[in-house]
Amino acid sequence: MDRTCEERPAEGKGDEGDSDSTEVPARIRDTPEDIVLEAPASGLAFHPTRDLLAAGDVDGDVFVFSYSCREGDTKELWSSGHHLKSCRAVVFSEDGQKLVTVSKDKAIHVLDVEQGRLEKRISKAHGAPINSLLLVDKNVLATGDDTGGIRLWDQRKEGPFMDMRQHEEYIADMALDPDKKLLLTASGDGCLGVFNIKRRRFELLSEPQSGDLTSVTIMKYGRKVACGSSEGTLYLFNWNGFGATSDRFALRAESIDCMVPVTDSLLCTGSTDGVIRAVNILPNRVVGSVGQHAGEPVEELALSHCGRFLASSGHDQRLKFWDMAQLRSVVVDDYRRRKKKGGPLQALSSKAWSTDDFFAGLREEKEESEDDSD
C-alpha cells in the first residue's frame, strides 16, 4: 500500500540503490501532482482505505488513479467508457472492492476496482437522468434524479425497494444520519427533504429557501444540518427541527456548488468563482481559502480516507489535491475581535492564493501581534 496518507518519507529515502550515482532521487511533494483530464469531472471519490481516487467526467468516462506525494508516481490505473452520457457521481463500496457510478443516461453501474470490469448494470434505474448517489451500507444505495425522484436499492435484489417523489426539482445531494435511519436530501426546489428509510416513508420538507439547495451535510456531532445554496448562502437546521432554518449566513461567494465536512465544526465549500473556502460552523465564520481552480467553477470535493488531502475537480479539467494540515490547526474564537469586510481571504495551504473576500475572527496558535499597516 502507498504510504502517502500514513506518513511522508524523507526526501530521497526509500528509493532502491542504483549504481549510477548521477541519478536524481524522486522529489517528495507536499501533495500529489494535479491530474489532467480530457473533460471536467462531475463525480469524485476517495477509496475508503487505499490511496486511490475515482473520477467520472461529463463525457461518461470513469477513471481510477493511484496517488502519491512522490513525484511521478500518481498515475491512471484504468478507465471505463460504459456510460453513454455524463457520469455524475461515483462512490466506493464499504470494503473498497466495488465502484458504483450513476449517469445522465439513467443507468447505475457497478465496477470491479482492481480491473475496472463492469460487473452489473441497471440500464433504466430511473425514468429521468440520475444526479446524485449515496452509499447507505454494504448492500444498499440511494439515488436521486433530475425530477426529484429518490430510490433505494438493495444490490442483492432486483429493482428498488423504496421509490418516493416529494421534491419538485432535481436532487442535488444526499446525507445520512449515523444511525442510518434518516436520509436527508437537498433539492433544486430550495427544500431540505427528510425520509425515514428504516420505516420506508416520507417525513417532511422544509420551508423553501432562496435559490437551489445544492449540498447537504451533518455537522456539530449530529446536532446541526448544513445546506449550501446556489446563491452563496449557508443554511443551518437544528436536528429534529427540519421545518425551518435555525441560522443562515452568506459566504460572499457566487454560489455553494459542493461541500464536504473536514471536522464536526469545519467544512470546505466549492464555488462558481473557483475558490475553495474553509468555513467554521458555530461560530459561523469563513476561515480562509484552501485552494482554487483559477477562475473556473469547482464541480466536486472529496476528503481522503486519512483526512490529510482534499481533492477538487473543476471546469479547468484538473483534479487537484490540497493539504489539510494547516486548516486542522486553526482555532476560531467565539468572540469576534475585529471584523474585516472585503479584506483578503487567508490562504490555508501552500498552494492556495489569498483572495479578496470576507474574513473574520480568526486565532491561530502561531498568531503574531496584529498591526494596522496597509
Tab-separated table of C-alpha atoms in Angstrom:
chain	number	residue	atom	x	y	z
A	1	MET	CA	0.000	0.000	0.000
A	2	ASP	CA	1.168	3.515	-0.769
A	3	ARG	CA	2.184	5.367	2.377
A	4	THR	CA	1.023	8.766	1.126
A	5	CYS	CA	-1.661	9.133	3.814
A	6	GLU	CA	0.211	7.458	6.640
A	7	GLU	CA	3.499	9.299	6.528
A	8	ARG	CA	5.668	11.415	4.296
A	9	PRO	CA	9.032	9.691	3.764
A	10	ALA	CA	12.156	11.802	3.925
A	11	GLU	CA	13.189	13.145	0.551
A	12	GLY	CA	15.487	10.748	-1.233
A	13	LYS	CA	14.834	7.973	1.299
A	14	GLY	CA	13.167	4.717	0.372
A	15	ASP	CA	14.480	4.628	-3.227
A	16	GLU	CA	16.328	1.491	-4.186
A	17	GLY	CA	20.055	1.913	-4.537
A	18	ASP	CA	21.468	2.403	-8.013
A	19	SER	CA	24.986	2.030	-9.190
A	20	ASP	CA	24.556	5.204	-11.234
A	21	SER	CA	25.416	7.897	-8.701
A	22	THR	CA	24.157	10.642	-11.048
A	23	GLU	CA	20.514	9.502	-10.792
A	24	VAL	CA	18.420	12.143	-9.043
A	25	PRO	CA	16.084	10.767	-6.337
A	26	ALA	CA	12.369	11.353	-6.778
A	27	ARG	CA	11.148	14.617	-5.295
A	28	ILE	CA	8.680	14.370	-2.412
A	29	ARG	CA	5.870	16.915	-2.702
A	30	ASP	CA	3.508	18.314	-0.075
A	31	THR	CA	0.573	16.992	-2.116
A	32	PRO	CA	0.182	14.661	-5.093
A	33	GLU	CA	0.508	16.208	-8.539
A	34	ASP	CA	-2.515	17.546	-10.412
A	35	ILE	CA	-4.308	15.086	-12.666
A	36	VAL	CA	-5.308	16.458	-16.076
A	37	LEU	CA	-8.420	15.025	-17.744
A	38	GLU	CA	-9.858	15.484	-21.219
A	39	ALA	CA	-13.201	16.680	-19.794
A	40	PRO	CA	-14.386	18.152	-16.447
A	41	ALA	CA	-15.136	15.601	-13.719
A	42	SER	CA	-18.528	15.824	-12.040
A	43	GLY	CA	-18.046	12.772	-9.797
A	44	LEU	CA	-15.185	12.352	-7.331
A	45	ALA	CA	-14.487	9.824	-4.532
A	46	PHE	CA	-11.575	8.525	-2.470
A	47	HIS	CA	-11.105	4.838	-1.705
A	48	PRO	CA	-12.007	4.007	1.954
A	49	THR	CA	-8.582	2.502	2.811
A	50	ARG	CA	-6.158	2.807	-0.128
A	51	ASP	CA	-4.564	5.778	-1.870
A	52	LEU	CA	-6.926	5.659	-4.842
A	53	LEU	CA	-9.102	8.393	-6.340
A	54	ALA	CA	-12.049	7.750	-8.661
A	55	ALA	CA	-13.474	10.342	-11.058
A	56	GLY	CA	-16.354	10.369	-13.537
A	57	ASP	CA	-16.402	13.015	-16.267
A	58	VAL	CA	-19.032	14.759	-18.370
A	59	ASP	CA	-18.212	12.510	-21.360
A	60	GLY	CA	-19.328	9.458	-19.362
A	61	ASP	CA	-15.836	8.088	-18.727
A	62	VAL	CA	-14.812	6.743	-15.307
A	63	PHE	CA	-11.203	6.713	-14.081
A	64	VAL	CA	-9.361	5.304	-11.080
A	65	PHE	CA	-5.978	6.797	-10.182
A	66	SER	CA	-3.366	5.872	-7.613
A	67	TYR	CA	-1.895	8.969	-5.995
A	68	SER	CA	1.359	9.640	-4.184
A	69	CYS	CA	3.422	12.583	-2.961
A	70	ARG	CA	6.416	11.059	-4.728
A	71	GLU	CA	6.745	12.991	-7.975
A	72	GLY	CA	5.818	10.919	-10.997
A	73	ASP	CA	4.035	8.200	-9.004
A	74	THR	CA	0.459	9.486	-9.435
A	75	LYS	CA	-0.959	7.540	-12.377
A	76	GLU	CA	-4.091	6.215	-14.022
A	77	LEU	CA	-4.851	2.574	-13.196
A	78	TRP	CA	-7.804	2.098	-15.546
A	79	SER	CA	-10.685	3.846	-17.281
A	80	SER	CA	-14.185	2.755	-18.304
A	81	GLY	CA	-16.419	4.185	-21.016
A	82	HIS	CA	-19.601	2.214	-20.381
A	83	HIS	CA	-21.836	5.222	-19.679
A	84	LEU	CA	-23.486	6.786	-22.724
A	85	LYS	CA	-23.764	10.267	-21.176
A	86	SER	CA	-22.210	12.307	-18.368
A	87	CYS	CA	-21.160	10.380	-15.259
A	88	ARG	CA	-22.498	12.484	-12.400
A	89	ALA	CA	-21.440	10.635	-9.242
A	90	VAL	CA	-19.117	7.838	-8.112
A	91	VAL	CA	-18.771	6.035	-4.774
A	92	PHE	CA	-16.663	3.144	-3.485
A	93	SER	CA	-18.273	0.262	-1.616
A	94	GLU	CA	-17.545	-0.070	2.108
A	95	ASP	CA	-14.956	-2.794	1.502
A	96	GLY	CA	-13.408	-0.840	-1.378
A	97	GLN	CA	-13.760	-3.706	-3.852
A	98	LYS	CA	-16.507	-2.145	-5.988
A	99	LEU	CA	-17.067	1.260	-7.557
A	100	VAL	CA	-20.651	2.388	-8.170
A	101	THR	CA	-21.381	5.082	-10.763
A	102	VAL	CA	-24.532	6.874	-11.947
A	103	SER	CA	-25.143	8.860	-15.095
A	104	LYS	CA	-27.326	11.189	-17.074
A	105	ASP	CA	-28.091	8.082	-19.174
A	106	LYS	CA	-30.295	6.900	-16.211
A	107	ALA	CA	-28.055	3.903	-15.525
A	108	ILE	CA	-26.320	2.533	-12.425
A	109	HIS	CA	-23.052	0.664	-12.998
A	110	VAL	CA	-21.057	-1.484	-10.568
A	111	LEU	CA	-17.382	-1.884	-11.486
A	112	ASP	CA	-14.584	-4.033	-10.105
A	113	VAL	CA	-11.996	-1.718	-8.547
A	114	GLU	CA	-8.942	-3.816	-9.423
A	115	GLN	CA	-9.522	-4.096	-13.171
A	116	GLY	CA	-12.426	-1.751	-13.974
A	117	ARG	CA	-14.562	-4.633	-15.216
A	118	LEU	CA	-18.306	-3.904	-15.436
A	119	GLU	CA	-19.998	-6.373	-13.095
A	120	LYS	CA	-23.570	-5.074	-13.018
A	121	ARG	CA	-25.669	-2.650	-14.997
A	122	ILE	CA	-29.159	-1.310	-14.214
A	123	SER	CA	-29.978	0.343	-17.525
A	124	LYS	CA	-33.186	2.214	-16.675
A	125	ALA	CA	-32.774	2.727	-12.955
A	126	HIS	CA	-34.808	5.959	-13.088
A	127	GLY	CA	-37.221	7.487	-15.537
A	128	ALA	CA	-35.102	10.658	-15.549
A	129	PRO	CA	-31.338	11.312	-15.541
A	130	ILE	CA	-29.708	10.362	-12.214
A	131	ASN	CA	-27.963	13.242	-10.457
A	132	SER	CA	-26.896	12.007	-7.018
A	133	LEU	CA	-25.682	8.834	-5.312
A	134	LEU	CA	-25.175	7.830	-1.679
A	135	LEU	CA	-23.852	4.638	-0.108
A	136	VAL	CA	-26.146	3.633	2.786
A	137	ASP	CA	-24.396	0.402	3.811
A	138	LYS	CA	-22.548	-2.502	2.210
A	139	ASN	CA	-25.680	-3.560	0.326
A	140	VAL	CA	-27.919	-0.506	0.000
A	141	LEU	CA	-27.594	2.522	-2.295
A	142	ALA	CA	-29.689	5.685	-2.582
A	143	THR	CA	-30.091	7.546	-5.877
A	144	GLY	CA	-31.797	10.825	-6.764
A	145	ASP	CA	-32.804	12.086	-10.195
A	146	ASP	CA	-33.404	15.306	-12.123
A	147	THR	CA	-37.160	15.379	-11.413
A	148	GLY	CA	-36.954	14.918	-7.626
A	149	GLY	CA	-37.314	11.137	-7.533
A	150	ILE	CA	-35.490	9.114	-4.848
A	151	ARG	CA	-34.912	5.377	-4.961
A	152	LEU	CA	-33.221	2.937	-2.603
A	153	TRP	CA	-31.619	-0.225	-3.928
A	154	ASP	CA	-30.579	-3.460	-2.266
A	155	GLN	CA	-27.828	-4.766	-4.547
A	156	ARG	CA	-28.749	-8.355	-3.633
A	157	LYS	CA	-32.222	-7.943	-5.151
A	158	GLU	CA	-33.836	-6.777	-8.364
A	159	GLY	CA	-35.482	-3.359	-8.517
A	160	PRO	CA	-35.724	-0.575	-5.917
A	161	PHE	CA	-37.302	-1.320	-2.542
A	162	MET	CA	-38.214	2.339	-1.950
A	163	ASP	CA	-39.410	4.843	-4.547
A	164	MET	CA	-40.558	8.326	-3.482
A	165	ARG	CA	-41.095	11.660	-5.198
A	166	GLN	CA	-41.730	14.620	-2.895
A	167	HIS	CA	-39.394	17.223	-4.372
A	168	GLU	CA	-40.370	19.295	-7.401
A	169	GLU	CA	-36.837	19.709	-8.752
A	170	TYR	CA	-33.595	17.760	-9.080
A	171	ILE	CA	-31.920	16.014	-6.127
A	172	ALA	CA	-28.582	17.771	-5.763
A	173	ASP	CA	-27.122	15.940	-2.770
A	174	MET	CA	-27.958	13.474	-0.003
A	175	ALA	CA	-26.726	12.733	3.520
A	176	LEU	CA	-27.381	10.013	6.085
A	177	ASP	CA	-27.511	10.169	9.873
A	178	PRO	CA	-25.078	7.927	11.831
A	179	ASP	CA	-27.909	5.516	12.761
A	180	LYS	CA	-28.713	5.126	9.041
A	181	LYS	CA	-32.342	5.890	9.732
A	182	LEU	CA	-32.940	9.298	8.144
A	183	LEU	CA	-32.000	10.231	4.595
A	184	LEU	CA	-31.625	13.982	4.060
A	185	THR	CA	-31.930	15.472	0.572
A	186	ALA	CA	-31.016	18.881	-0.872
A	187	SER	CA	-33.060	19.842	-3.922
A	188	GLY	CA	-33.279	22.427	-6.644
A	189	ASP	CA	-36.711	23.374	-5.288
A	190	GLY	CA	-34.947	25.017	-2.318
A	191	CYS	CA	-36.195	22.442	0.213
A	192	LEU	CA	-34.452	20.073	2.584
A	193	GLY	CA	-36.178	16.684	2.461
A	194	VAL	CA	-36.322	14.112	5.265
A	195	PHE	CA	-37.031	10.446	4.521
A	196	ASN	CA	-37.206	7.630	7.076
A	197	ILE	CA	-35.551	4.746	5.271
A	198	LYS	CA	-35.989	2.348	8.192
A	199	ARG	CA	-39.758	2.724	8.010
A	200	ARG	CA	-39.692	3.460	4.275
A	201	ARG	CA	-41.709	6.634	4.475
A	202	PHE	CA	-41.506	10.343	3.760
A	203	GLU	CA	-41.245	12.597	6.833
A	204	LEU	CA	-41.264	16.232	5.747
A	205	LEU	CA	-39.952	19.018	3.520
A	206	SER	CA	-38.524	22.215	4.956
A	207	GLU	CA	-39.743	25.645	4.016
A	208	PRO	CA	-38.278	26.584	0.623
A	209	GLN	CA	-35.147	28.692	0.806
A	210	SER	CA	-33.954	31.332	-1.617
A	211	GLY	CA	-32.246	29.598	-4.555
A	212	ASP	CA	-31.467	25.919	-5.127
A	213	LEU	CA	-30.129	23.808	-2.276
A	214	THR	CA	-27.018	22.279	-3.803
A	215	SER	CA	-25.426	20.326	-0.946
A	216	VAL	CA	-26.158	18.906	2.499
A	217	THR	CA	-24.026	17.583	5.354
A	218	ILE	CA	-24.424	16.817	9.063
A	219	MET	CA	-22.279	18.874	11.472
A	220	LYS	CA	-21.695	19.510	15.193
A	221	TYR	CA	-21.852	15.844	16.244
A	222	GLY	CA	-25.255	15.380	14.649
A	223	ARG	CA	-26.867	18.465	16.177
A	224	LYS	CA	-26.863	20.589	13.004
A	225	VAL	CA	-27.527	20.095	9.318
A	226	ALA	CA	-25.818	22.486	6.879
A	227	CYS	CA	-27.102	23.122	3.355
A	228	GLY	CA	-25.323	25.092	0.640
A	229	SER	CA	-27.259	27.132	-1.900
A	230	SER	CA	-26.856	28.419	-5.435
A	231	GLU	CA	-26.891	31.983	-4.082
A	232	GLY	CA	-23.855	31.504	-1.827
A	233	THR	CA	-25.763	31.258	1.452
A	234	LEU	CA	-25.219	28.508	4.009
A	235	TYR	CA	-28.423	27.419	5.781
A	236	LEU	CA	-28.372	25.659	9.166
A	237	PHE	CA	-31.107	23.434	10.577
A	238	ASN	CA	-31.407	22.013	14.078
A	239	TRP	CA	-31.659	18.237	14.252
A	240	ASN	CA	-35.350	17.368	14.590
A	241	GLY	CA	-36.123	20.944	13.590
A	242	PHE	CA	-36.003	20.446	9.844
A	243	GLY	CA	-39.067	22.550	9.023
A	244	ALA	CA	-37.301	25.908	9.208
A	245	THR	CA	-33.711	27.149	9.381
A	246	SER	CA	-32.135	27.970	12.729
A	247	ASP	CA	-29.457	30.193	11.190
A	248	ARG	CA	-28.044	31.310	7.882
A	249	PHE	CA	-25.083	33.314	6.660
A	250	ALA	CA	-23.746	34.425	3.316
A	251	LEU	CA	-20.227	33.409	2.310
A	252	ARG	CA	-19.939	36.259	-0.201
A	253	ALA	CA	-19.347	33.598	-2.797
A	254	GLU	CA	-21.138	33.431	-6.128
A	255	SER	CA	-22.574	30.070	-5.084
A	256	ILE	CA	-22.005	26.985	-2.975
A	257	ASP	CA	-21.950	24.182	-5.538
A	258	CYS	CA	-20.471	21.453	-3.343
A	259	MET	CA	-19.150	20.964	0.164
A	260	VAL	CA	-17.506	18.333	2.346
A	261	PRO	CA	-17.080	18.189	6.152
A	262	VAL	CA	-13.487	18.184	7.431
A	263	THR	CA	-14.273	18.103	11.171
A	264	ASP	CA	-17.522	18.409	13.116
A	265	SER	CA	-17.160	22.203	13.011
A	266	LEU	CA	-15.227	22.847	9.793
A	267	LEU	CA	-16.300	22.220	6.211
A	268	CYS	CA	-14.978	23.156	2.784
A	269	THR	CA	-17.135	24.609	0.020
A	270	GLY	CA	-16.591	24.871	-3.741
A	271	SER	CA	-17.960	27.806	-5.718
A	272	THR	CA	-18.547	29.031	-9.249
A	273	ASP	CA	-15.782	31.623	-8.700
A	274	GLY	CA	-13.253	28.773	-8.413
A	275	VAL	CA	-12.402	29.318	-4.741
A	276	ILE	CA	-12.463	26.513	-2.160
A	277	ARG	CA	-13.388	28.131	1.150
A	278	ALA	CA	-12.970	26.738	4.657
A	279	VAL	CA	-16.000	27.565	6.802
A	280	ASN	CA	-16.496	27.158	10.541
A	281	ILE	CA	-19.952	26.327	11.879
A	282	LEU	CA	-20.969	27.970	15.194
A	283	PRO	CA	-19.389	30.414	15.375
A	284	ASN	CA	-20.156	30.969	11.707
A	285	ARG	CA	-17.003	32.238	10.015
A	286	VAL	CA	-15.292	31.997	6.663
A	287	VAL	CA	-11.871	30.887	7.875
A	288	GLY	CA	-9.878	31.195	4.667
A	289	SER	CA	-9.037	29.793	1.253
A	290	VAL	CA	-7.896	26.176	0.927
A	291	GLY	CA	-7.296	26.400	-2.823
A	292	GLN	CA	-8.683	27.465	-6.177
A	293	HIS	CA	-9.239	26.483	-9.793
A	294	ALA	CA	-8.104	29.825	-11.262
A	295	GLY	CA	-11.487	31.343	-12.003
A	296	GLU	CA	-13.068	28.091	-13.206
A	297	PRO	CA	-16.084	26.675	-11.294
A	298	VAL	CA	-15.397	23.980	-8.703
A	299	GLU	CA	-17.513	20.949	-9.549
A	300	GLU	CA	-16.878	18.488	-6.714
A	301	LEU	CA	-14.892	17.968	-3.491
A	302	ALA	CA	-13.792	14.819	-1.648
A	303	LEU	CA	-11.765	14.122	1.512
A	304	SER	CA	-9.202	11.303	1.606
A	305	HIS	CA	-9.653	8.319	3.925
A	306	CYS	CA	-6.952	9.635	6.266
A	307	GLY	CA	-8.260	13.211	6.166
A	308	ARG	CA	-4.913	14.605	5.026
A	309	PHE	CA	-5.916	15.577	1.476
A	310	LEU	CA	-8.848	17.360	-0.067
A	311	ALA	CA	-9.372	16.652	-3.763
A	312	SER	CA	-11.245	19.026	-6.054
A	313	SER	CA	-12.428	18.868	-9.643
A	314	GLY	CA	-13.046	21.964	-11.730
A	315	HIS	CA	-14.085	23.100	-15.160
A	316	ASP	CA	-10.370	23.520	-15.931
A	317	GLN	CA	-10.394	19.702	-16.366
A	318	ARG	CA	-7.994	19.217	-13.468
A	319	LEU	CA	-8.149	17.147	-10.316
A	320	LYS	CA	-6.203	18.962	-7.599
A	321	PHE	CA	-5.026	17.918	-4.145
A	322	TRP	CA	-4.890	20.252	-1.139
A	323	ASP	CA	-3.100	19.687	2.184
A	324	MET	CA	-5.496	19.898	5.159
A	325	ALA	CA	-2.797	20.104	7.876
A	326	GLN	CA	-2.874	23.903	8.272
A	327	LEU	CA	-6.667	24.030	8.293
A	328	ARG	CA	-6.868	21.459	11.078
A	329	SER	CA	-4.584	23.624	13.267
A	330	VAL	CA	-6.868	26.649	13.016
A	331	VAL	CA	-8.907	27.664	16.065
A	332	VAL	CA	-11.846	30.037	15.667
A	333	ASP	CA	-12.716	32.398	18.518
A	334	ASP	CA	-16.247	32.656	19.822
A	335	TYR	CA	-15.586	36.351	20.250
A	336	ARG	CA	-15.026	38.313	17.061
A	337	ARG	CA	-12.380	40.872	17.965
A	338	ARG	CA	-12.166	42.581	14.643
A	339	LYS	CA	-14.209	42.167	11.513
A	340	LYS	CA	-12.635	42.855	8.139
A	341	LYS	CA	-15.168	43.326	5.388
A	342	GLY	CA	-13.817	42.996	1.898
A	343	GLY	CA	-10.358	42.046	3.154
A	344	PRO	CA	-8.231	39.251	1.712
A	345	LEU	CA	-9.234	35.655	2.387
A	346	GLN	CA	-6.363	33.981	4.228
A	347	ALA	CA	-4.529	31.216	2.366
A	348	LEU	CA	-4.720	27.961	4.348
A	349	SER	CA	-2.398	25.831	2.224
A	350	SER	CA	0.900	26.374	0.440
A	351	LYS	CA	-0.832	26.274	-2.961
A	352	ALA	CA	-3.781	28.498	-2.049
A	353	TRP	CA	-3.909	32.135	-3.112
A	354	SER	CA	-5.011	34.945	-0.849
A	355	THR	CA	-8.261	36.239	-2.358
A	356	ASP	CA	-10.435	39.273	-1.831
A	357	ASP	CA	-13.280	38.058	0.338
A	358	PHE	CA	-14.861	38.303	3.770
A	359	PHE	CA	-12.624	37.281	6.671
A	360	ALA	CA	-13.379	37.471	10.366
A	361	GLY	CA	-12.417	36.495	13.922
A	362	LEU	CA	-9.522	34.100	13.477
A	363	ARG	CA	-6.968	32.992	16.055
A	364	GLU	CA	-4.152	30.623	15.223
A	365	GLU	CA	-1.617	29.095	17.545
A	366	LYS	CA	1.169	30.910	15.693
A	367	GLU	CA	-0.690	34.235	15.739
A	368	GLU	CA	1.564	37.242	15.566
A	369	SER	CA	0.725	40.616	17.065
A	370	GLU	CA	-1.791	42.471	14.884
A	371	ASP	CA	-0.907	45.707	13.150
A	372	ASP	CA	-2.974	48.119	11.105
A	373	SER	CA	-0.416	48.864	8.437
A	374	ASP	CA	-1.761	48.788	4.868
